[in-house]
Structures are given as C-alpha cells and as structure tokens.
Amino acid sequence: MTITSGKKGEKIDRLAELAAVRDDERGVSLWQEAFRRLRRNPAAIVGAAILAVFVLVAVVGPFFVPYGPTDAIGIREGVVKSGQGLIPGSSGEHWLGFDHQGRDVFSRMIVGARQTLLVGVVSTLIGLAVGALIGGVAGAAAGLGGRWGRWIDTTLMRFVDMLLAMPSLLLAVSIAALLGASLTTVMIAVGVVSVPVFARLLRGSMISQANSDYVLAATSLGVRRSRIALTHVVPNSLAPVIVQATLTLATAIIEAAALSFLGLGNPDSAVPEWGVMLADAQPYLGIRPALAVYPAVAIIITALGFTLLGEAMREALDPKLRK
C-alpha cells in the first residue's frame, strides 16, 4: 500500500512538473501583447506623443498663460486699432500676435485647448455610455435571450439604424439647433452622433462572444444568462469598443469645431475654444489669415494624434495579426 501510494505521489509530482510553465514560457494577455506592439509601432509613438503634449497643454497650460484670454491688451497698448484693419502679427512678447479685439492669441490658444479637450472627452463619454447600454442590451438579448431576446434586439437595432441613416453632421446640427447654442449642447449633439457606432460595435462583439466555448461551458454548469452576459461576455467584448472610443475622440473634436464654426457652440466668443476662434477669424482672412490658421492647424494635429493612436491600437488588438 505504501509502495502504491508512493508511486501515485511520484506520478502526480511528475505531472505537476510537466504541467508547470516556466517564467520565460508564460503566455501574455491580449492587452499585454497589444502594448508590446504599440511600443514598436512608430505611428502609435507619434500619436501618443501628440496626445501627451495636447493633454499637458490643456490641463496645465492655462495656469501659466502670460496674459488673460479676455484681456484687450492690444487695444490698450494702441497696436490694434479697431475698425482700421490694423492687426499686427507675432512679436517677442506676443508669440502669435493679437486677434481683432486685441487679445493675445497664444494665451487664447492655450486656454482653448482645455475647452476642446473637455468637449471631445465628454461627448465621447456620452456616446460611449448610451451606445454601450443599447448595444449591451441588444447583444445580450440576441446572443442569450432566446425568442424574446431576438425581438428586443430587433427593436433596438431598428432605432439605431434610424440614427445611422442620417448624416452625422446633419444630425448634430439638428440636435444643436433644437437645444440652443451652448457648450453643453455641442457635447450632447456630438455624443448622440456617436451612439449608433458604439451600439452596433458592442452588439456585434457580444454576439460573436456568445458563441464561444466558455459561454457554452458556463451555460452547461447552470450559470444564469444575465450573469454570463455581465461577468464574461461584456468584459471580453470591450476591446474594439475602447479602440473605437479613441478614434471617436478625433471625430468629436472636428464635429464640435464644426458646430462652433456654424454658430451653434458657446455663444460667448470671449470664452476661448478653437472652433469659436476659427469662426471669429473669418471676417479678417484678408487682413490676417493667421488667425484662422492657428486654430485650424491645432485641430488637425490633435485629431491626427487620436487617429494615429486609435489605428495603431486597432492593429495591435486584431486577433488575426497575433502570432
């Protein structure tokens, strides 16, 4: 008996030894492997660098601006003469010169970065929250809900299809016109535009995950479908949604600037925002076109940073490219 027990113990120990994975052979998670790829991707590095500078300027920059964004310094100093078409350019003290009201453009660009970041982030979060709620319910209903679930999924997706049928900018303009011009209106309008994208993306990802082996195993063990959906299917379906959120930030910044340019943003032009600055510069293109170039270039570069990082994340998380 003792000999038999000893042999069984040796077999178990040997099995454990063979099953053990050395530290250099351990697998890595999807996010760890994606991060490794991002570190080797030049586009991801450039995009992350642009976003790091943008966020740093937006968060810290307004505390160190040399002049107040609403101070008419140029008019007080007599270098900007209202109504006479005299708007001087950059100088040693005023790096980007003045605008038509004698305000320091550099200070307004720095402070405007915070408003632009706020609009982009809040509108994306609105679209992500509402879209994830609709897509999560539809995906869970379609994948795990049976006949009644398919009915719920069909109803929600037809509503999403109605939103997708409208051009995004036209939908945003319609919402902003109904709610009235304000910064909050821009956030809501741009957020609603992105709802269908997040909803359909999460729904499709959840339906794909619902056919996985781990869902079948959990169902066989008697785990409730609601628990399977919340604790297993949803977490495993979020990767493409997170990538899309990064790409949506770029679109949100551009669409918010477009609404501000059309006069549907913050009605107070004294509050710096890149879209408002771009709109204010239109009457003075013949006198000083740089007033429109500065915010336009800032919007383009920022959107480019989000796009580069988002595309790099999409490639890094693509299972087809995993070795």
PDB file of C-alpha atoms in Angstrom:
ATOM      1  CA  MET A   1       0.000   0.000   0.000  1.00  0.00           C
ATOM      2  CA  THR A   2       2.800   2.325   0.864  1.00  0.00           C
ATOM      3  CA  ILE A   3       4.654   1.493  -2.348  1.00  0.00           C
ATOM      4  CA  THR A   4       1.496   2.091  -4.419  1.00  0.00           C
ATOM      5  CA  SER A   5       0.830   5.445  -2.683  1.00  0.00           C
ATOM      6  CA  GLY A   6       4.428   6.446  -3.244  1.00  0.00           C
ATOM      7  CA  LYS A   7       4.223   5.672  -6.961  1.00  0.00           C
ATOM      8  CA  LYS A   8       0.988   7.674  -7.270  1.00  0.00           C
ATOM      9  CA  GLY A   9       2.617  10.583  -5.485  1.00  0.00           C
ATOM     10  CA  GLU A  10       5.598  10.454  -7.822  1.00  0.00           C
ATOM     11  CA  LYS A  11       3.269  10.410 -10.834  1.00  0.00           C
ATOM     12  CA  ILE A  12       1.329  13.427  -9.535  1.00  0.00           C
ATOM     13  CA  ASP A  13       4.541  15.302  -8.818  1.00  0.00           C
ATOM     14  CA  ARG A  14       5.836  14.445 -12.284  1.00  0.00           C
ATOM     15  CA  LEU A  15       2.570  15.578 -13.875  1.00  0.00           C
ATOM     16  CA  ALA A  16       2.711  18.847 -11.969  1.00  0.00           C
ATOM     17  CA  GLU A  17       6.290  19.341 -13.073  1.00  0.00           C
ATOM     18  CA  LEU A  18       5.405  18.755 -16.718  1.00  0.00           C
ATOM     19  CA  ALA A  19       2.332  20.994 -16.495  1.00  0.00           C
ATOM     20  CA  ALA A  20       4.246  23.831 -14.850  1.00  0.00           C
ATOM     21  CA  VAL A  21       5.162  26.719 -17.143  1.00  0.00           C
ATOM     22  CA  ARG A  22       8.488  28.402 -16.712  1.00  0.00           C
ATOM     23  CA  ASP A  23       8.541  32.178 -16.297  1.00  0.00           C
ATOM     24  CA  ASP A  24      10.063  32.649 -19.754  1.00  0.00           C
ATOM     25  CA  GLU A  25       7.355  30.492 -21.341  1.00  0.00           C
ATOM     26  CA  ARG A  26       4.294  32.075 -19.759  1.00  0.00           C
ATOM     27  CA  GLY A  27       1.702  33.446 -22.082  1.00  0.00           C
ATOM     28  CA  VAL A  28       0.724  37.091 -22.075  1.00  0.00           C
ATOM     29  CA  SER A  29      -2.730  38.596 -22.103  1.00  0.00           C
ATOM     30  CA  LEU A  30      -4.249  40.330 -25.093  1.00  0.00           C
ATOM     31  CA  TRP A  31      -3.620  43.781 -23.591  1.00  0.00           C
ATOM     32  CA  GLN A  32      -0.013  42.988 -22.692  1.00  0.00           C
ATOM     33  CA  GLU A  33       0.731  41.794 -26.193  1.00  0.00           C
ATOM     34  CA  ALA A  34      -1.071  44.822 -27.645  1.00  0.00           C
ATOM     35  CA  PHE A  35       1.040  47.153 -25.509  1.00  0.00           C
ATOM     36  CA  ARG A  36       4.199  45.457 -26.753  1.00  0.00           C
ATOM     37  CA  ARG A  37       3.107  46.013 -30.316  1.00  0.00           C
ATOM     38  CA  LEU A  38       2.255  49.639 -29.646  1.00  0.00           C
ATOM     39  CA  ARG A  39       5.737  50.278 -28.287  1.00  0.00           C
ATOM     40  CA  ARG A  40       7.197  49.034 -31.584  1.00  0.00           C
ATOM     41  CA  ASN A  41       4.761  50.946 -33.804  1.00  0.00           C
ATOM     42  CA  PRO A  42       6.080  54.365 -34.973  1.00  0.00           C
ATOM     43  CA  ALA A  43       2.561  55.633 -35.687  1.00  0.00           C
ATOM     44  CA  ALA A  44       1.485  54.788 -32.140  1.00  0.00           C
ATOM     45  CA  ILE A  45       4.512  56.571 -30.696  1.00  0.00           C
ATOM     46  CA  VAL A  46       3.868  59.705 -32.754  1.00  0.00           C
ATOM     47  CA  GLY A  47       0.161  59.686 -31.887  1.00  0.00           C
ATOM     48  CA  ALA A  48       0.846  59.159 -28.179  1.00  0.00           C
ATOM     49  CA  ALA A  49       3.424  61.985 -28.204  1.00  0.00           C
ATOM     50  CA  ILE A  50       0.946  64.387 -29.843  1.00  0.00           C
ATOM     51  CA  LEU A  51      -1.771  63.480 -27.348  1.00  0.00           C
ATOM     52  CA  ALA A  52       0.605  63.763 -24.392  1.00  0.00           C
ATOM     53  CA  VAL A  53       1.537  67.301 -25.425  1.00  0.00           C
ATOM     54  CA  PHE A  54      -2.107  68.190 -26.074  1.00  0.00           C
ATOM     55  CA  VAL A  55      -3.316  66.883 -22.707  1.00  0.00           C
ATOM     56  CA  LEU A  56      -0.419  68.529 -20.869  1.00  0.00           C
ATOM     57  CA  VAL A  57      -1.130  71.873 -22.508  1.00  0.00           C
ATOM     58  CA  ALA A  58      -4.878  71.568 -21.876  1.00  0.00           C
ATOM     59  CA  VAL A  59      -4.539  70.605 -18.205  1.00  0.00           C
ATOM     60  CA  VAL A  60      -1.513  72.601 -17.060  1.00  0.00           C
ATOM     61  CA  GLY A  61      -1.138  75.330 -19.693  1.00  0.00           C
ATOM     62  CA  PRO A  62      -3.990  77.651 -18.580  1.00  0.00           C
ATOM     63  CA  PHE A  63      -2.264  78.166 -15.219  1.00  0.00           C
ATOM     64  CA  PHE A  64       0.837  79.587 -16.914  1.00  0.00           C
ATOM     65  CA  VAL A  65      -0.525  81.722 -19.749  1.00  0.00           C
ATOM     66  CA  PRO A  66       1.251  85.092 -19.924  1.00  0.00           C
ATOM     67  CA  TYR A  67      -1.953  87.095 -20.419  1.00  0.00           C
ATOM     68  CA  GLY A  68      -5.620  86.727 -19.675  1.00  0.00           C
ATOM     69  CA  PRO A  69      -7.547  85.220 -22.610  1.00  0.00           C
ATOM     70  CA  THR A  70     -10.135  88.036 -22.490  1.00  0.00           C
ATOM     71  CA  ASP A  71      -7.820  90.996 -21.854  1.00  0.00           C
ATOM     72  CA  ALA A  72      -7.796  93.513 -24.729  1.00  0.00           C
ATOM     73  CA  ILE A  73      -4.102  94.192 -24.338  1.00  0.00           C
ATOM     74  CA  GLY A  74      -3.510  95.249 -27.930  1.00  0.00           C
ATOM     75  CA  ILE A  75      -6.181  97.936 -27.865  1.00  0.00           C
ATOM     76  CA  ARG A  76      -4.876  99.308 -24.580  1.00  0.00           C
ATOM     77  CA  GLU A  77      -1.353  99.404 -25.970  1.00  0.00           C
ATOM     78  CA  GLY A  78      -2.576 101.058 -29.170  1.00  0.00           C
ATOM     79  CA  VAL A  79      -1.125  98.426 -31.529  1.00  0.00           C
ATOM     80  CA  VAL A  80      -4.557  97.090 -32.505  1.00  0.00           C
ATOM     81  CA  LYS A  81      -6.874  99.775 -33.851  1.00  0.00           C
ATOM     82  CA  SER A  82     -10.446  98.594 -34.056  1.00  0.00           C
ATOM     83  CA  GLY A  83     -12.147  99.392 -37.341  1.00  0.00           C
ATOM     84  CA  GLN A  84      -8.930 100.444 -39.083  1.00  0.00           C
ATOM     85  CA  GLY A  85      -7.829  96.979 -40.191  1.00  0.00           C
ATOM     86  CA  LEU A  86      -4.630  97.041 -38.146  1.00  0.00           C
ATOM     87  CA  ILE A  87      -3.893  93.669 -36.504  1.00  0.00           C
ATOM     88  CA  PRO A  88      -0.150  93.127 -36.019  1.00  0.00           C
ATOM     89  CA  GLY A  89       1.459  89.707 -36.128  1.00  0.00           C
ATOM     90  CA  SER A  90       3.783  87.900 -33.756  1.00  0.00           C
ATOM     91  CA  SER A  91       6.416  89.628 -31.653  1.00  0.00           C
ATOM     92  CA  GLY A  92       8.826  88.810 -28.850  1.00  0.00           C
ATOM     93  CA  GLU A  93       6.197  89.434 -26.155  1.00  0.00           C
ATOM     94  CA  HIS A  94       3.187  88.133 -28.071  1.00  0.00           C
ATOM     95  CA  TRP A  95       4.305  84.974 -29.880  1.00  0.00           C
ATOM     96  CA  LEU A  96       1.175  84.592 -32.025  1.00  0.00           C
ATOM     97  CA  GLY A  97       0.196  88.251 -32.097  1.00  0.00           C
ATOM     98  CA  PHE A  98      -3.252  89.678 -31.362  1.00  0.00           C
ATOM     99  CA  ASP A  99      -6.747  88.999 -32.607  1.00  0.00           C
ATOM    100  CA  HIS A 100      -9.219  91.606 -33.850  1.00  0.00           C
ATOM    101  CA  GLN A 101     -10.130  92.595 -30.283  1.00  0.00           C
ATOM    102  CA  GLY A 102      -6.538  92.990 -29.130  1.00  0.00           C
ATOM    103  CA  ARG A 103      -6.423  89.732 -27.167  1.00  0.00           C
ATOM    104  CA  ASP A 104      -3.272  87.638 -27.004  1.00  0.00           C
ATOM    105  CA  VAL A 105      -3.752  84.725 -29.435  1.00  0.00           C
ATOM    106  CA  PHE A 106      -1.182  82.480 -27.764  1.00  0.00           C
ATOM    107  CA  SER A 107      -2.975  82.701 -24.408  1.00  0.00           C
ATOM    108  CA  ARG A 108      -6.321  82.026 -26.076  1.00  0.00           C
ATOM    109  CA  MET A 109      -4.938  79.000 -27.917  1.00  0.00           C
ATOM    110  CA  ILE A 110      -3.633  77.501 -24.671  1.00  0.00           C
ATOM    111  CA  VAL A 111      -6.879  78.083 -22.773  1.00  0.00           C
ATOM    112  CA  GLY A 112      -8.902  76.930 -25.776  1.00  0.00           C
ATOM    113  CA  ALA A 113      -7.119  73.577 -25.705  1.00  0.00           C
ATOM    114  CA  ARG A 114      -8.825  72.808 -22.392  1.00  0.00           C
ATOM    115  CA  GLN A 115     -12.260  73.601 -23.800  1.00  0.00           C
ATOM    116  CA  THR A 116     -11.568  71.472 -26.866  1.00  0.00           C
ATOM    117  CA  LEU A 117     -10.393  68.547 -24.751  1.00  0.00           C
ATOM    118  CA  LEU A 118     -13.425  68.898 -22.479  1.00  0.00           C
ATOM    119  CA  VAL A 119     -15.852  68.848 -25.401  1.00  0.00           C
ATOM    120  CA  GLY A 120     -14.141  65.874 -27.048  1.00  0.00           C
ATOM    121  CA  VAL A 121     -13.902  63.745 -23.913  1.00  0.00           C
ATOM    122  CA  VAL A 122     -17.388  64.483 -22.539  1.00  0.00           C
ATOM    123  CA  SER A 123     -19.131  63.979 -25.891  1.00  0.00           C
ATOM    124  CA  THR A 124     -17.283  60.690 -26.431  1.00  0.00           C
ATOM    125  CA  LEU A 125     -18.223  59.507 -22.945  1.00  0.00           C
ATOM    126  CA  ILE A 126     -21.870  60.356 -23.626  1.00  0.00           C
ATOM    127  CA  GLY A 127     -21.842  58.392 -26.850  1.00  0.00           C
ATOM    128  CA  LEU A 128     -19.928  55.518 -25.246  1.00  0.00           C
ATOM    129  CA  ALA A 129     -22.261  55.258 -22.230  1.00  0.00           C
ATOM    130  CA  VAL A 130     -25.525  55.402 -24.184  1.00  0.00           C
ATOM    131  CA  GLY A 131     -24.226  53.307 -27.079  1.00  0.00           C
ATOM    132  CA  ALA A 132     -22.767  50.666 -24.756  1.00  0.00           C
ATOM    133  CA  LEU A 133     -26.075  50.456 -22.877  1.00  0.00           C
ATOM    134  CA  ILE A 134     -28.091  49.953 -26.066  1.00  0.00           C
ATOM    135  CA  GLY A 135     -25.537  47.649 -27.668  1.00  0.00           C
ATOM    136  CA  GLY A 136     -25.022  45.659 -24.476  1.00  0.00           C
ATOM    137  CA  VAL A 137     -28.743  45.021 -24.015  1.00  0.00           C
ATOM    138  CA  ALA A 138     -29.192  44.175 -27.697  1.00  0.00           C
ATOM    139  CA  GLY A 139     -26.146  41.910 -27.781  1.00  0.00           C
ATOM    140  CA  ALA A 140     -27.116  40.056 -24.629  1.00  0.00           C
ATOM    141  CA  ALA A 141     -30.684  39.691 -25.849  1.00  0.00           C
ATOM    142  CA  ALA A 142     -29.638  38.431 -29.293  1.00  0.00           C
ATOM    143  CA  GLY A 143     -26.965  36.053 -28.046  1.00  0.00           C
ATOM    144  CA  LEU A 144     -28.519  34.729 -24.861  1.00  0.00           C
ATOM    145  CA  GLY A 145     -32.142  35.855 -24.769  1.00  0.00           C
ATOM    146  CA  GLY A 146     -33.931  33.344 -26.964  1.00  0.00           C
ATOM    147  CA  ARG A 147     -37.038  34.323 -28.913  1.00  0.00           C
ATOM    148  CA  TRP A 148     -37.945  37.311 -26.757  1.00  0.00           C
ATOM    149  CA  GLY A 149     -34.329  38.400 -26.834  1.00  0.00           C
ATOM    150  CA  ARG A 150     -34.319  38.486 -30.627  1.00  0.00           C
ATOM    151  CA  TRP A 151     -37.420  40.689 -30.545  1.00  0.00           C
ATOM    152  CA  ILE A 152     -35.720  43.126 -28.157  1.00  0.00           C
ATOM    153  CA  ASP A 153     -32.588  43.113 -30.298  1.00  0.00           C
ATOM    154  CA  THR A 154     -34.583  43.848 -33.465  1.00  0.00           C
ATOM    155  CA  THR A 155     -36.415  46.769 -31.833  1.00  0.00           C
ATOM    156  CA  LEU A 156     -33.247  48.396 -30.505  1.00  0.00           C
ATOM    157  CA  MET A 157     -31.299  47.910 -33.723  1.00  0.00           C
ATOM    158  CA  ARG A 158     -34.029  49.483 -35.852  1.00  0.00           C
ATOM    159  CA  PHE A 159     -33.765  52.583 -33.655  1.00  0.00           C
ATOM    160  CA  VAL A 160     -30.007  52.565 -34.132  1.00  0.00           C
ATOM    161  CA  ASP A 161     -30.444  52.144 -37.894  1.00  0.00           C
ATOM    162  CA  MET A 162     -32.634  55.249 -37.933  1.00  0.00           C
ATOM    163  CA  LEU A 163     -29.822  57.245 -36.353  1.00  0.00           C
ATOM    164  CA  LEU A 164     -27.284  55.779 -38.757  1.00  0.00           C
ATOM    165  CA  ALA A 165     -29.468  56.687 -41.740  1.00  0.00           C
ATOM    166  CA  MET A 166     -28.960  60.407 -41.063  1.00  0.00           C
ATOM    167  CA  PRO A 167     -25.657  62.108 -41.957  1.00  0.00           C
ATOM    168  CA  SER A 168     -23.717  62.659 -38.752  1.00  0.00           C
ATOM    169  CA  LEU A 169     -23.147  66.382 -39.180  1.00  0.00           C
ATOM    170  CA  LEU A 170     -26.786  66.976 -40.156  1.00  0.00           C
ATOM    171  CA  LEU A 171     -27.956  65.057 -37.091  1.00  0.00           C
ATOM    172  CA  ALA A 172     -25.602  67.033 -34.835  1.00  0.00           C
ATOM    173  CA  VAL A 173     -26.730  70.355 -36.333  1.00  0.00           C
ATOM    174  CA  SER A 174     -30.403  69.394 -35.881  1.00  0.00           C
ATOM    175  CA  ILE A 175     -29.917  68.487 -32.230  1.00  0.00           C
ATOM    176  CA  ALA A 176     -27.874  71.618 -31.537  1.00  0.00           C
ATOM    177  CA  ALA A 177     -30.484  73.803 -33.239  1.00  0.00           C
ATOM    178  CA  LEU A 178     -33.265  72.263 -31.139  1.00  0.00           C
ATOM    179  CA  LEU A 179     -31.433  72.625 -27.828  1.00  0.00           C
ATOM    180  CA  GLY A 180     -29.986  76.088 -28.441  1.00  0.00           C
ATOM    181  CA  ALA A 181     -26.419  77.306 -28.752  1.00  0.00           C
ATOM    182  CA  SER A 182     -24.226  76.366 -25.779  1.00  0.00           C
ATOM    183  CA  LEU A 183     -21.182  74.290 -24.931  1.00  0.00           C
ATOM    184  CA  THR A 184     -23.405  71.645 -23.310  1.00  0.00           C
ATOM    185  CA  THR A 185     -25.464  71.444 -26.489  1.00  0.00           C
ATOM    186  CA  VAL A 186     -22.342  70.710 -28.534  1.00  0.00           C
ATOM    187  CA  MET A 187     -21.375  67.880 -26.163  1.00  0.00           C
ATOM    188  CA  ILE A 188     -24.834  66.310 -26.330  1.00  0.00           C
ATOM    189  CA  ALA A 189     -25.132  66.677 -30.110  1.00  0.00           C
ATOM    190  CA  VAL A 190     -21.728  65.176 -30.844  1.00  0.00           C
ATOM    191  CA  GLY A 191     -22.314  62.440 -28.265  1.00  0.00           C
ATOM    192  CA  VAL A 192     -25.634  61.392 -29.801  1.00  0.00           C
ATOM    193  CA  VAL A 193     -23.995  61.129 -33.229  1.00  0.00           C
ATOM    194  CA  SER A 194     -21.544  58.508 -31.936  1.00  0.00           C
ATOM    195  CA  VAL A 195     -24.172  56.389 -30.144  1.00  0.00           C
ATOM    196  CA  PRO A 196     -25.020  54.130 -33.146  1.00  0.00           C
ATOM    197  CA  VAL A 197     -21.344  53.305 -33.773  1.00  0.00           C
ATOM    198  CA  PHE A 198     -20.733  52.132 -30.211  1.00  0.00           C
ATOM    199  CA  ALA A 199     -24.073  50.312 -30.047  1.00  0.00           C
ATOM    200  CA  ARG A 200     -23.554  48.244 -33.195  1.00  0.00           C
ATOM    201  CA  LEU A 201     -19.910  47.555 -32.402  1.00  0.00           C
ATOM    202  CA  LEU A 202     -20.593  46.223 -28.897  1.00  0.00           C
ATOM    203  CA  ARG A 203     -23.623  44.243 -30.075  1.00  0.00           C
ATOM    204  CA  GLY A 204     -21.640  42.524 -32.827  1.00  0.00           C
ATOM    205  CA  SER A 205     -18.764  41.761 -30.496  1.00  0.00           C
ATOM    206  CA  MET A 206     -21.105  40.311 -27.862  1.00  0.00           C
ATOM    207  CA  ILE A 207     -22.921  38.124 -30.383  1.00  0.00           C
ATOM    208  CA  SER A 208     -19.568  36.766 -31.520  1.00  0.00           C
ATOM    209  CA  GLN A 209     -18.535  36.077 -27.925  1.00  0.00           C
ATOM    210  CA  ALA A 210     -21.886  34.428 -27.138  1.00  0.00           C
ATOM    211  CA  ASN A 211     -20.931  31.525 -29.403  1.00  0.00           C
ATOM    212  CA  SER A 212     -17.640  30.900 -27.609  1.00  0.00           C
ATOM    213  CA  ASP A 213     -16.809  27.710 -25.746  1.00  0.00           C
ATOM    214  CA  TYR A 214     -16.629  29.382 -22.346  1.00  0.00           C
ATOM    215  CA  VAL A 215     -20.227  30.597 -22.716  1.00  0.00           C
ATOM    216  CA  LEU A 216     -21.345  27.077 -23.598  1.00  0.00           C
ATOM    217  CA  ALA A 217     -19.454  25.691 -20.604  1.00  0.00           C
ATOM    218  CA  ALA A 218     -20.968  28.259 -18.221  1.00  0.00           C
ATOM    219  CA  THR A 219     -24.450  27.553 -19.584  1.00  0.00           C
ATOM    220  CA  SER A 220     -23.930  23.809 -19.121  1.00  0.00           C
ATOM    221  CA  LEU A 221     -22.966  24.413 -15.497  1.00  0.00           C
ATOM    222  CA  GLY A 222     -26.245  26.215 -14.875  1.00  0.00           C
ATOM    223  CA  VAL A 223     -24.901  29.770 -14.591  1.00  0.00           C
ATOM    224  CA  ARG A 224     -27.645  32.330 -15.158  1.00  0.00           C
ATOM    225  CA  ARG A 225     -27.589  34.013 -18.557  1.00  0.00           C
ATOM    226  CA  SER A 226     -27.625  37.500 -17.065  1.00  0.00           C
ATOM    227  CA  ARG A 227     -24.523  36.683 -15.042  1.00  0.00           C
ATOM    228  CA  ILE A 228     -22.792  35.196 -18.076  1.00  0.00           C
ATOM    229  CA  ALA A 229     -23.520  38.341 -20.058  1.00  0.00           C
ATOM    230  CA  LEU A 230     -22.349  40.782 -17.364  1.00  0.00           C
ATOM    231  CA  THR A 231     -19.312  38.964 -15.973  1.00  0.00           C
ATOM    232  CA  HIS A 232     -17.999  37.160 -19.046  1.00  0.00           C
ATOM    233  CA  VAL A 233     -19.368  38.316 -22.389  1.00  0.00           C
ATOM    234  CA  VAL A 234     -19.286  42.104 -21.815  1.00  0.00           C
ATOM    235  CA  PRO A 235     -15.690  42.282 -20.460  1.00  0.00           C
ATOM    236  CA  ASN A 236     -14.421  40.163 -23.356  1.00  0.00           C
ATOM    237  CA  SER A 237     -16.238  42.361 -25.881  1.00  0.00           C
ATOM    238  CA  LEU A 238     -14.901  45.764 -24.801  1.00  0.00           C
ATOM    239  CA  ALA A 239     -11.567  45.781 -26.649  1.00  0.00           C
ATOM    240  CA  PRO A 240     -12.933  47.007 -30.021  1.00  0.00           C
ATOM    241  CA  VAL A 241     -15.179  49.497 -28.239  1.00  0.00           C
ATOM    242  CA  ILE A 242     -12.224  51.062 -26.431  1.00  0.00           C
ATOM    243  CA  VAL A 243     -10.327  51.341 -29.707  1.00  0.00           C
ATOM    244  CA  GLN A 244     -13.342  52.981 -31.330  1.00  0.00           C
ATOM    245  CA  ALA A 245     -13.562  55.469 -28.454  1.00  0.00           C
ATOM    246  CA  THR A 246     -10.042  56.656 -29.256  1.00  0.00           C
ATOM    247  CA  LEU A 247     -10.970  57.134 -32.911  1.00  0.00           C
ATOM    248  CA  THR A 248     -14.246  58.832 -31.959  1.00  0.00           C
ATOM    249  CA  LEU A 249     -12.350  61.440 -29.940  1.00  0.00           C
ATOM    250  CA  ALA A 250     -10.769  62.687 -33.155  1.00  0.00           C
ATOM    251  CA  THR A 251     -14.164  62.871 -34.878  1.00  0.00           C
ATOM    252  CA  ALA A 252     -15.742  64.527 -31.838  1.00  0.00           C
ATOM    253  CA  ILE A 253     -13.163  67.325 -31.814  1.00  0.00           C
ATOM    254  CA  ILE A 254     -13.702  68.002 -35.529  1.00  0.00           C
ATOM    255  CA  GLU A 255     -17.505  67.916 -35.285  1.00  0.00           C
ATOM    256  CA  ALA A 256     -17.502  70.132 -32.186  1.00  0.00           C
ATOM    257  CA  ALA A 257     -15.346  72.651 -34.028  1.00  0.00           C
ATOM    258  CA  ALA A 258     -17.749  72.481 -36.980  1.00  0.00           C
ATOM    259  CA  LEU A 259     -20.752  73.219 -34.757  1.00  0.00           C
ATOM    260  CA  SER A 260     -18.930  76.132 -33.119  1.00  0.00           C
ATOM    261  CA  PHE A 261     -17.933  77.388 -36.553  1.00  0.00           C
ATOM    262  CA  LEU A 262     -21.610  77.356 -37.585  1.00  0.00           C
ATOM    263  CA  GLY A 263     -22.537  79.401 -34.529  1.00  0.00           C
ATOM    264  CA  LEU A 264     -24.159  76.544 -32.600  1.00  0.00           C
ATOM    265  CA  GLY A 265     -21.483  76.357 -29.907  1.00  0.00           C
ATOM    266  CA  ASN A 266     -20.831  78.614 -26.970  1.00  0.00           C
ATOM    267  CA  PRO A 267     -22.457  81.986 -27.815  1.00  0.00           C
ATOM    268  CA  ASP A 268     -19.893  83.811 -25.681  1.00  0.00           C
ATOM    269  CA  SER A 269     -16.942  84.364 -28.027  1.00  0.00           C
ATOM    270  CA  ALA A 270     -14.913  85.641 -25.078  1.00  0.00           C
ATOM    271  CA  VAL A 271     -14.545  82.026 -23.905  1.00  0.00           C
ATOM    272  CA  PRO A 272     -11.655  80.587 -25.938  1.00  0.00           C
ATOM    273  CA  GLU A 273     -12.429  77.464 -27.962  1.00  0.00           C
ATOM    274  CA  TRP A 274     -10.676  76.505 -31.170  1.00  0.00           C
ATOM    275  CA  GLY A 275     -13.871  76.220 -33.203  1.00  0.00           C
ATOM    276  CA  VAL A 276     -15.098  79.610 -31.986  1.00  0.00           C
ATOM    277  CA  MET A 277     -11.695  81.167 -32.718  1.00  0.00           C
ATOM    278  CA  LEU A 278     -11.835  79.752 -36.236  1.00  0.00           C
ATOM    279  CA  ALA A 279     -15.282  81.269 -36.772  1.00  0.00           C
ATOM    280  CA  ASP A 280     -14.245  84.652 -35.343  1.00  0.00           C
ATOM    281  CA  ALA A 281     -11.284  84.812 -37.744  1.00  0.00           C
ATOM    282  CA  GLN A 282     -13.375  84.546 -40.950  1.00  0.00           C
ATOM    283  CA  PRO A 283     -14.064  88.303 -41.403  1.00  0.00           C
ATOM    284  CA  TYR A 284     -10.345  89.033 -41.067  1.00  0.00           C
ATOM    285  CA  LEU A 285      -8.888  86.497 -43.507  1.00  0.00           C
ATOM    286  CA  GLY A 286      -7.843  89.266 -45.870  1.00  0.00           C
ATOM    287  CA  ILE A 287      -6.142  91.238 -43.091  1.00  0.00           C
ATOM    288  CA  ARG A 288      -4.542  88.498 -41.014  1.00  0.00           C
ATOM    289  CA  PRO A 289      -5.204  84.909 -42.195  1.00  0.00           C
ATOM    290  CA  ALA A 290      -3.002  83.502 -39.420  1.00  0.00           C
ATOM    291  CA  LEU A 291      -5.921  83.997 -37.023  1.00  0.00           C
ATOM    292  CA  ALA A 292      -7.680  81.124 -38.813  1.00  0.00           C
ATOM    293  CA  VAL A 293      -4.544  79.077 -39.456  1.00  0.00           C
ATOM    294  CA  TYR A 294      -3.578  78.689 -35.765  1.00  0.00           C
ATOM    295  CA  PRO A 295      -6.805  77.001 -34.523  1.00  0.00           C
ATOM    296  CA  ALA A 296      -7.218  75.027 -37.761  1.00  0.00           C
ATOM    297  CA  VAL A 297      -3.718  73.541 -37.515  1.00  0.00           C
ATOM    298  CA  ALA A 298      -4.249  72.778 -33.807  1.00  0.00           C
ATOM    299  CA  ILE A 299      -7.498  70.911 -34.568  1.00  0.00           C
ATOM    300  CA  ILE A 300      -5.887  68.947 -37.409  1.00  0.00           C
ATOM    301  CA  ILE A 301      -2.824  67.926 -35.393  1.00  0.00           C
ATOM    302  CA  THR A 302      -4.890  66.889 -32.373  1.00  0.00           C
ATOM    303  CA  ALA A 303      -7.292  64.834 -34.495  1.00  0.00           C
ATOM    304  CA  LEU A 304      -4.294  63.276 -36.241  1.00  0.00           C
ATOM    305  CA  GLY A 305      -2.835  62.213 -32.888  1.00  0.00           C
ATOM    306  CA  PHE A 306      -6.041  60.462 -31.834  1.00  0.00           C
ATOM    307  CA  THR A 307      -6.373  58.829 -35.252  1.00  0.00           C
ATOM    308  CA  LEU A 308      -2.804  57.513 -35.316  1.00  0.00           C
ATOM    309  CA  LEU A 309      -3.088  56.065 -31.822  1.00  0.00           C
ATOM    310  CA  GLY A 310      -6.538  54.607 -32.478  1.00  0.00           C
ATOM    311  CA  GLU A 311      -5.480  52.911 -35.715  1.00  0.00           C
ATOM    312  CA  ALA A 312      -2.362  51.533 -34.033  1.00  0.00           C
ATOM    313  CA  MET A 313      -4.489  50.146 -31.192  1.00  0.00           C
ATOM    314  CA  ARG A 314      -6.852  48.556 -33.693  1.00  0.00           C
ATOM    315  CA  GLU A 315      -3.950  46.781 -35.394  1.00  0.00           C
ATOM    316  CA  ALA A 316      -2.419  45.752 -32.070  1.00  0.00           C
ATOM    317  CA  LEU A 317      -5.682  44.211 -30.843  1.00  0.00           C
ATOM    318  CA  ASP A 318      -6.528  42.476 -34.110  1.00  0.00           C
ATOM    319  CA  PRO A 319      -6.514  38.728 -33.358  1.00  0.00           C
ATOM    320  CA  LYS A 320      -5.632  37.958 -36.991  1.00  0.00           C
ATOM    321  CA  LEU A 321      -2.263  39.641 -36.502  1.00  0.00           C
ATOM    322  CA  ARG A 322      -1.397  37.836 -33.269  1.00  0.00           C
ATOM    323  CA  LYS A 323       1.361  35.282 -33.510  1.00  0.00           C
TER     324      LYS A 323
END
